[in-house]
XYZ file of N, CA, C and O in Angstrom:
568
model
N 3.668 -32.169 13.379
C 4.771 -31.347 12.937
C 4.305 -29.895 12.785
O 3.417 -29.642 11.971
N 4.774 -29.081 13.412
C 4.448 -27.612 13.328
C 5.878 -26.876 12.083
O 7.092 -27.071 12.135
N 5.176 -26.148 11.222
C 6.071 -25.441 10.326
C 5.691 -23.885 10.351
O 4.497 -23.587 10.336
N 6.572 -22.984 10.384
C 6.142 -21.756 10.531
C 6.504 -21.076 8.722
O 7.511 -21.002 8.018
N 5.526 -20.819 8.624
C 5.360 -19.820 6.972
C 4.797 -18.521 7.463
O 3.854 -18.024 8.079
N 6.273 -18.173 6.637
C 6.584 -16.721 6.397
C 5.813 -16.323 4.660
O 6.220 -16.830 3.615
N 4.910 -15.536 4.740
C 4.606 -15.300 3.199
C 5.023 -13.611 2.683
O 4.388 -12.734 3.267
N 5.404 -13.442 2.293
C 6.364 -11.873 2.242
C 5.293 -11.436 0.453
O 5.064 -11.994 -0.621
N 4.976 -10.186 1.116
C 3.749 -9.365 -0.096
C 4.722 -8.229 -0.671
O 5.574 -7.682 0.029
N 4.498 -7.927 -2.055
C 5.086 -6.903 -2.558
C 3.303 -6.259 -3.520
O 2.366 -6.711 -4.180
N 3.897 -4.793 -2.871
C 2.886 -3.808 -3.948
C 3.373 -2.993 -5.343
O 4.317 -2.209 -5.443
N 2.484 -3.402 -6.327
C 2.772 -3.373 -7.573
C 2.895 -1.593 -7.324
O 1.985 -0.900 -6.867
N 4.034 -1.179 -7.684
C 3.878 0.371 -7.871
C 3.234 1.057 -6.626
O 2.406 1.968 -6.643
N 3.696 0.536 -5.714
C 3.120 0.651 -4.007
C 3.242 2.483 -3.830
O 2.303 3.015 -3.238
N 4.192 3.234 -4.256
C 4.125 4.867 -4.078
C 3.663 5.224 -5.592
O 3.628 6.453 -5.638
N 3.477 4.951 -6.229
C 3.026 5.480 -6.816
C 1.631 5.055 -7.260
O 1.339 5.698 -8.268
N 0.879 4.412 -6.983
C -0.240 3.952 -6.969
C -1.503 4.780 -5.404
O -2.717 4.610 -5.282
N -0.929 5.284 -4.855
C -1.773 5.397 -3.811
C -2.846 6.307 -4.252
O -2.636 7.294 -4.957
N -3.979 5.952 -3.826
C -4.862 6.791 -4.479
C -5.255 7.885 -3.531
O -5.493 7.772 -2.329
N -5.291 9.310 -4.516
C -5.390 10.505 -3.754
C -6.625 10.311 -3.022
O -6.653 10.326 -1.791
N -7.438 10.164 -3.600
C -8.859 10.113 -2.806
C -9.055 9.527 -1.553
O -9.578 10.081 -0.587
N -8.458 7.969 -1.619
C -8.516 7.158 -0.849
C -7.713 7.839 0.426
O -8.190 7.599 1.536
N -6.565 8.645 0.358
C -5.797 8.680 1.273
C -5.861 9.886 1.788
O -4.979 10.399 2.477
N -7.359 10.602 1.340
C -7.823 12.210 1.864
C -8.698 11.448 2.952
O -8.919 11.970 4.044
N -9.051 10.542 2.706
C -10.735 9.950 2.979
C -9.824 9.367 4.710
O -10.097 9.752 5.847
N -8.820 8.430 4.306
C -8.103 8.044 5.337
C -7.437 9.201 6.028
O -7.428 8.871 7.214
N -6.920 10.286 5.923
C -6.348 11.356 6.892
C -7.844 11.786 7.385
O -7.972 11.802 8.609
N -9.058 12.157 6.574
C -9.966 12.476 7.532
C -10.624 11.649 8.865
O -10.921 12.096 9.973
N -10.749 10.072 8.248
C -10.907 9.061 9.268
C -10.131 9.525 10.585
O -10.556 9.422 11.735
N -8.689 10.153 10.110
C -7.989 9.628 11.603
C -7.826 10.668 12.245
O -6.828 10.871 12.936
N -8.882 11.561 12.094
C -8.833 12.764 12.908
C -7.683 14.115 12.825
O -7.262 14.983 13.590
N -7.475 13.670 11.335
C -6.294 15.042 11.145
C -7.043 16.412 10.983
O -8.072 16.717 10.380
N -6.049 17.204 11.825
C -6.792 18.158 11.533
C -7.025 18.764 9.963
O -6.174 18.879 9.081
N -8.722 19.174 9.906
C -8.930 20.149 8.410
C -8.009 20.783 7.227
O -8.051 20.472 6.037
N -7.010 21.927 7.961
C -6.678 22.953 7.697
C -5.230 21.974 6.576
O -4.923 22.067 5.387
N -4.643 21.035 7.836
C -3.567 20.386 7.148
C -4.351 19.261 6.265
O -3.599 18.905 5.358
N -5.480 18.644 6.220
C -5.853 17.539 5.592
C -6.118 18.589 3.696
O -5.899 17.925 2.683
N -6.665 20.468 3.489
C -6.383 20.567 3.038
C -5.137 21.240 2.393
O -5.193 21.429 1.178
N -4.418 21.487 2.826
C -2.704 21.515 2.792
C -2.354 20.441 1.784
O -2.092 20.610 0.593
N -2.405 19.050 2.618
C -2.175 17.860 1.906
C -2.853 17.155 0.433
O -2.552 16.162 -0.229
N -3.868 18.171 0.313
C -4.727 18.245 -0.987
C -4.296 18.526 -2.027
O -4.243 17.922 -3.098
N -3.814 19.947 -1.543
C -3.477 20.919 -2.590
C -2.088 20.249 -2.834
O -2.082 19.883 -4.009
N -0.863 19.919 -2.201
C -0.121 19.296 -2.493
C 0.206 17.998 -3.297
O 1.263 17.799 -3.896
N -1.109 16.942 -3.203
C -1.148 16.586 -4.334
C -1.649 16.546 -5.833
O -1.355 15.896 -6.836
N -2.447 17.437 -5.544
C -3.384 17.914 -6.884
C -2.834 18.759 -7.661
O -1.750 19.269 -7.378
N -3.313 18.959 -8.453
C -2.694 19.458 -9.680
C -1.010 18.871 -10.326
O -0.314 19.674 -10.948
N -0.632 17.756 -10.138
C 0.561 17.436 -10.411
C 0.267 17.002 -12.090
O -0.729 16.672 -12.734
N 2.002 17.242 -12.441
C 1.609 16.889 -13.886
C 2.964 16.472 -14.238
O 3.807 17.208 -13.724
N 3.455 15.503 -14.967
C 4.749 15.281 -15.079
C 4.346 14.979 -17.308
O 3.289 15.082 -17.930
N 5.830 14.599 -17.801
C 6.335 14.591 -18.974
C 7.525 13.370 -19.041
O 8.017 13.015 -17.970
N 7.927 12.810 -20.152
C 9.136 12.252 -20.352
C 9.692 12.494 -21.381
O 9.115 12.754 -22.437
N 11.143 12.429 -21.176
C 11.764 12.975 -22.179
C 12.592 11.718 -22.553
O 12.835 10.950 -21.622
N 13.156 11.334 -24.038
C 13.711 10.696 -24.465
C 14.062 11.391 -25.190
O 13.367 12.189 -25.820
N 16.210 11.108 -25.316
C 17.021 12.231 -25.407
C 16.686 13.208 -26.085
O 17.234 14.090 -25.423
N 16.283 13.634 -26.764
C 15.179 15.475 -27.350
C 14.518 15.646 -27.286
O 14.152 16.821 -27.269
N 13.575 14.456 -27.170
C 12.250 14.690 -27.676
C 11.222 14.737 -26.074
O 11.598 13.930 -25.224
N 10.118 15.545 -25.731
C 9.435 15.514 -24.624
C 8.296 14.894 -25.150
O 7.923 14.716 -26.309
N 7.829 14.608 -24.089
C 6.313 13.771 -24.550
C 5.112 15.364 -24.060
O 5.357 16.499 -23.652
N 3.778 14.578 -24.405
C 2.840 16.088 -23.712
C 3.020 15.972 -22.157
O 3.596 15.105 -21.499
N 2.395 17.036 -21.790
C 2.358 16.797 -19.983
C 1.207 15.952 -19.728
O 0.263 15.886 -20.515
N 1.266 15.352 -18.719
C -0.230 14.306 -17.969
C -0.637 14.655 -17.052
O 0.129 15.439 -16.492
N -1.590 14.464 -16.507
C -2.088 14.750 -14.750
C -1.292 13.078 -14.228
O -0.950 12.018 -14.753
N -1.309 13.730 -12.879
C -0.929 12.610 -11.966
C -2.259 12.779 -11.169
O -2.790 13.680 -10.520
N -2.560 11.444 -11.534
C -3.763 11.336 -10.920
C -3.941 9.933 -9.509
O -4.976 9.413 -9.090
N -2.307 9.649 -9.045
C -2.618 8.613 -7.976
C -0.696 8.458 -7.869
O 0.107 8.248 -8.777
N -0.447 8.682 -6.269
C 1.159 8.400 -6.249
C 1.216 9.705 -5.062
O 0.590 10.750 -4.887
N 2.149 9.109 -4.497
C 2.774 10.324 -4.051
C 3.933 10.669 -4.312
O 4.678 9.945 -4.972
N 4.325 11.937 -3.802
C 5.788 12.284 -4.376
C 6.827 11.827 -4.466
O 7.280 12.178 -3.376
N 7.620 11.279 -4.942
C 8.984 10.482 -4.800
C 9.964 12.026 -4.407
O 9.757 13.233 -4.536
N 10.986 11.251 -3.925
C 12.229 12.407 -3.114
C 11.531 13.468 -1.637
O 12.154 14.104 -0.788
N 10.104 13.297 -1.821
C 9.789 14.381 -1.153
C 9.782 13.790 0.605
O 9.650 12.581 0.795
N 9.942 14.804 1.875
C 9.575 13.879 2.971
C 8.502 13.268 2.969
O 8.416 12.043 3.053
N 7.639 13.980 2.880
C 6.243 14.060 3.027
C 5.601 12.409 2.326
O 5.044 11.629 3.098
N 5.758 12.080 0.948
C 5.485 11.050 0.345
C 5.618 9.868 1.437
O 4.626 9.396 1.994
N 7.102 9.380 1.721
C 6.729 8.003 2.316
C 6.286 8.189 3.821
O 6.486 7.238 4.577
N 5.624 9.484 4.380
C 4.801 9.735 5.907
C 3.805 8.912 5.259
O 3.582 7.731 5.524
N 3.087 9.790 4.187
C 1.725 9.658 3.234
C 1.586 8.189 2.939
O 0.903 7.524 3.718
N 2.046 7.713 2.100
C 2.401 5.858 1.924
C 2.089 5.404 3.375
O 1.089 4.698 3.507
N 2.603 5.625 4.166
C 2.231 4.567 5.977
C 1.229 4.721 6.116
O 0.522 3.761 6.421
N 0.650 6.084 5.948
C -0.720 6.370 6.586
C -1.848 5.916 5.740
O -2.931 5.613 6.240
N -1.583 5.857 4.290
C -2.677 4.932 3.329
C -2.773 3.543 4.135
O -3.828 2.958 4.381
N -1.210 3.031 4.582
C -1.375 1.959 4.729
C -1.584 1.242 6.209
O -1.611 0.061 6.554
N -1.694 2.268 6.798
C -1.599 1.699 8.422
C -2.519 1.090 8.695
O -2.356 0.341 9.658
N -4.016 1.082 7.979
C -4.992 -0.110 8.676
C -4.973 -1.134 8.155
O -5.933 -1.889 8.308
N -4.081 -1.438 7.513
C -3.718 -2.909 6.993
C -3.870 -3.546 7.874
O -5.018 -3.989 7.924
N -3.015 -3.953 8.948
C -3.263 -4.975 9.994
C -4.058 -4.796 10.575
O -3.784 -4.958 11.764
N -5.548 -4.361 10.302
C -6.773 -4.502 10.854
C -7.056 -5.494 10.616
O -7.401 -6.258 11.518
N -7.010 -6.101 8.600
C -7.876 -6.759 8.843
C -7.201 -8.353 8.377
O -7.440 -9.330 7.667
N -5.837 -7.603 9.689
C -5.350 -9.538 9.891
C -6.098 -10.587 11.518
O -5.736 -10.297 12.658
N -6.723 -11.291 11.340
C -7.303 -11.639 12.247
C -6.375 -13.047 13.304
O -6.335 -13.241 14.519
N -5.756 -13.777 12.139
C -5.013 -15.084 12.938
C -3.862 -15.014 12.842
O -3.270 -15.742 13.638
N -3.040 -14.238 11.971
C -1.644 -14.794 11.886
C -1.407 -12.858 12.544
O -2.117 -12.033 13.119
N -0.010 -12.917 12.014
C 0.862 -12.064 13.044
C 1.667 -11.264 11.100
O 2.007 -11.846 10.070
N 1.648 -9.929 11.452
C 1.950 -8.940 10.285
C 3.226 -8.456 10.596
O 3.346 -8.624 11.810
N 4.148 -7.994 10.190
C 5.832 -7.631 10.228
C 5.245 -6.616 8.472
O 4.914 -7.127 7.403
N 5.331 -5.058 8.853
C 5.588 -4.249 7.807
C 6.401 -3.106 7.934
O 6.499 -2.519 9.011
N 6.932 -2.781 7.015
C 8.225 -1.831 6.737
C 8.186 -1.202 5.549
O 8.374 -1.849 4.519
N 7.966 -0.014 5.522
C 7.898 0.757 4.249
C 6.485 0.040 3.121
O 5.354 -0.144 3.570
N 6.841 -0.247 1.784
C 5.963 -1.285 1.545
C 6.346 -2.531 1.077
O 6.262 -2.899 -0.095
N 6.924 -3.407 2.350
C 7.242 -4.367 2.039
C 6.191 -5.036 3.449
O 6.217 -4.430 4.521
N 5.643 -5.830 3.348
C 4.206 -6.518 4.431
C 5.030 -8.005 3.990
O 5.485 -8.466 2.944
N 4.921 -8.517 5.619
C 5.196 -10.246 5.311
C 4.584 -10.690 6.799
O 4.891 -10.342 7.939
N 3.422 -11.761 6.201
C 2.387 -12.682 7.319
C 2.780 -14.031 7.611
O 2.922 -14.955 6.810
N 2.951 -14.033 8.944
C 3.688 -15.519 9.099
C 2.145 -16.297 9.753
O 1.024 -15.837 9.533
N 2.380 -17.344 10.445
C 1.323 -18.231 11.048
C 2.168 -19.593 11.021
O 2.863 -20.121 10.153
N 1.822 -19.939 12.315
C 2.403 -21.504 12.611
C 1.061 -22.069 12.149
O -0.057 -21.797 12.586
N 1.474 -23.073 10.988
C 0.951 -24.010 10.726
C 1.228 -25.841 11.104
O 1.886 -26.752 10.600
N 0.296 -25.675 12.278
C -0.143 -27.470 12.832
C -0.583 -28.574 12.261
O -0.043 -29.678 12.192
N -2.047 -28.047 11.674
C -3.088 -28.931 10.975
C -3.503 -28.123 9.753
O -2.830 -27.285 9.153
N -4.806 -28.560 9.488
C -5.298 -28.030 8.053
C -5.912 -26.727 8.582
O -5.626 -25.627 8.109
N -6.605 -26.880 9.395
C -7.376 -25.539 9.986
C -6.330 -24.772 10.088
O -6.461 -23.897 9.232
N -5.188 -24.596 10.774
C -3.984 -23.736 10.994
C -3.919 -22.727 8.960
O -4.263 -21.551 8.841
N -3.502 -23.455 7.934
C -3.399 -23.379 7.054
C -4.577 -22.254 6.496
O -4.344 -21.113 6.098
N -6.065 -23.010 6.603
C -7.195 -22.420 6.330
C -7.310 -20.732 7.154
O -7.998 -19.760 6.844
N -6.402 -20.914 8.193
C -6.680 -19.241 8.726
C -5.167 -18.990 8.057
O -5.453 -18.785 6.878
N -4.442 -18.943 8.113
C -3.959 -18.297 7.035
C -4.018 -17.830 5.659
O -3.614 -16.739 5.256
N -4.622 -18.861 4.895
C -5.650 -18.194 3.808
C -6.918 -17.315 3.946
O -7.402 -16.676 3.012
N -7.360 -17.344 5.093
C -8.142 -16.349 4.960
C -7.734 -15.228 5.411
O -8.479 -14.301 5.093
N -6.520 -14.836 6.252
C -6.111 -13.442 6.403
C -5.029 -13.104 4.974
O -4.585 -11.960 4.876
N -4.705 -14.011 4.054
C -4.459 -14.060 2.882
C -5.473 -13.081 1.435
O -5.304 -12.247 0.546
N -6.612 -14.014 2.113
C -7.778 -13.912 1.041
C -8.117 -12.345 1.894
O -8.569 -11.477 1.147
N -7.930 -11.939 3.391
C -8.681 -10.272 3.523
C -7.095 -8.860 3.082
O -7.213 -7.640 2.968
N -5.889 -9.667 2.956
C -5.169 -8.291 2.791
C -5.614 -8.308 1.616
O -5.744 -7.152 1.215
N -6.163 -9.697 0.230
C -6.422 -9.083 -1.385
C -7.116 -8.045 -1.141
O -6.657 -6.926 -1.367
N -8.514 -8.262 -0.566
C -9.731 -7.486 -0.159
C -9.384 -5.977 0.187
O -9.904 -4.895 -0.087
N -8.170 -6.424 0.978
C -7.923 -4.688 1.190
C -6.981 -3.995 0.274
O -6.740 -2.789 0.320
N -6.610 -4.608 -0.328
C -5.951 -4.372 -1.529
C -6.458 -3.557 -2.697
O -6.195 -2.387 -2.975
N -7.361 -4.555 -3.421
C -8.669 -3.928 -4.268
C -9.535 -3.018 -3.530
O -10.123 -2.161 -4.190
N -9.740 -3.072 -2.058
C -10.708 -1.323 -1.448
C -9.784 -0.413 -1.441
O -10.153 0.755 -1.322
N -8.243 -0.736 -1.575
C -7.798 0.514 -1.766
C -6.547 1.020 -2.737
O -5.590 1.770 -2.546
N -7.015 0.254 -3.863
C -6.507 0.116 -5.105
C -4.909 0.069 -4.975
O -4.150 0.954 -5.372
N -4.676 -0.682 -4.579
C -3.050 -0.746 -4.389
C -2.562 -2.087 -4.440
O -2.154 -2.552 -3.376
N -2.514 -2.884 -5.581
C -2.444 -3.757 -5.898
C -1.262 -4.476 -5.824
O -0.213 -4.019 -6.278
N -1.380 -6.136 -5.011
C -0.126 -6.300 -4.514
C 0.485 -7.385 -6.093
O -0.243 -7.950 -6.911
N 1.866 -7.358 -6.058
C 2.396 -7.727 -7.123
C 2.604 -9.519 -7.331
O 3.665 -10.046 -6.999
N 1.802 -10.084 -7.736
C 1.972 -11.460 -7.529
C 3.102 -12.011 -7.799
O 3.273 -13.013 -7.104
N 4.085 -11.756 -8.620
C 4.924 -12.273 -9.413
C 6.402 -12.123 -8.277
O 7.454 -12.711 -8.528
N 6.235 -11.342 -7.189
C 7.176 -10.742 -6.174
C 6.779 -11.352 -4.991
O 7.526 -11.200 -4.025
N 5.577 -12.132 -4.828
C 4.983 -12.123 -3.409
C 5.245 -13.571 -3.418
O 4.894 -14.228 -4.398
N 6.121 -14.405 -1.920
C 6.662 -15.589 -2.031
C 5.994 -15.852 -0.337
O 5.932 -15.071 0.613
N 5.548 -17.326 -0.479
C 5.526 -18.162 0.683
C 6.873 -19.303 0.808
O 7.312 -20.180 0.063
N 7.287 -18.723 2.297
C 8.577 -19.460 2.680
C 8.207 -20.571 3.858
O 9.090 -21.289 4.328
């Protein structure tokens, strides 16, 4: 009996979690040019946000990991943190969109199963190398 599982991943705070560092380190990997890689620096650095509850403001904070919400630029930035994801899927087959990632694999036998856990067990891996932690409580095998 062959069954095909669909396992659909959600990232905990997926834009706003991206880490600046990580995703300078990745525009330099991919050959962007300098001048815009620091452009894209300065644009996220120094950010600082506050909350307000109805009078009262809180102090200001650094933003120290996220990209911009409303802005274009943010969800370009988000793909490109995330585009070597499906590197390191080796057996099954990746379907991603914004940050929503879902890994299917026809499962035959037990071995079928076992490579799906292990391209399971390498998106955690890439998960924790690039601190963007996927949300367990959201992430379903169908």
């Amino acid at each position: 009996m062959q069954v095909l599982v669909w396992t659909y991943l959600a990232y905990r705070k997926a834009f706003d979690s991206v880490d600046h560092v990580k995703l300078i380190e990745k525009l330099s990997n991919n050959n962007i040019n300098c001048k815009l890689i620091k452009w894209i620096a300065a644009f996220l650095q120094d950010r600082k946000m506050q909350v307000k509850v109805k009078l009262e403001f809180s102090d200001w904070a650094a933003v120290l990991s996220g990209v911009p919400r409303g802005s274009v630029l943010g969800p370009l930035l988000f793909l490109i943190f995330v585009n070597d994801l499906p590197l390191w899927i080796c057996n099954s087959m990746i379907l991603m969109f914004a940050d929503d990632t879902k890994v299917s694999h026809k499962i035959c036998n037990e071995n079928d199963g076992a490579l799906l856990q292990q391209d399971l067990d390498s998106l955690m891996e890439w998960s924790k190398k690039c601190h963007l932690d996927f949300n367990i409580e959201k992430c379903t095998r169908l």
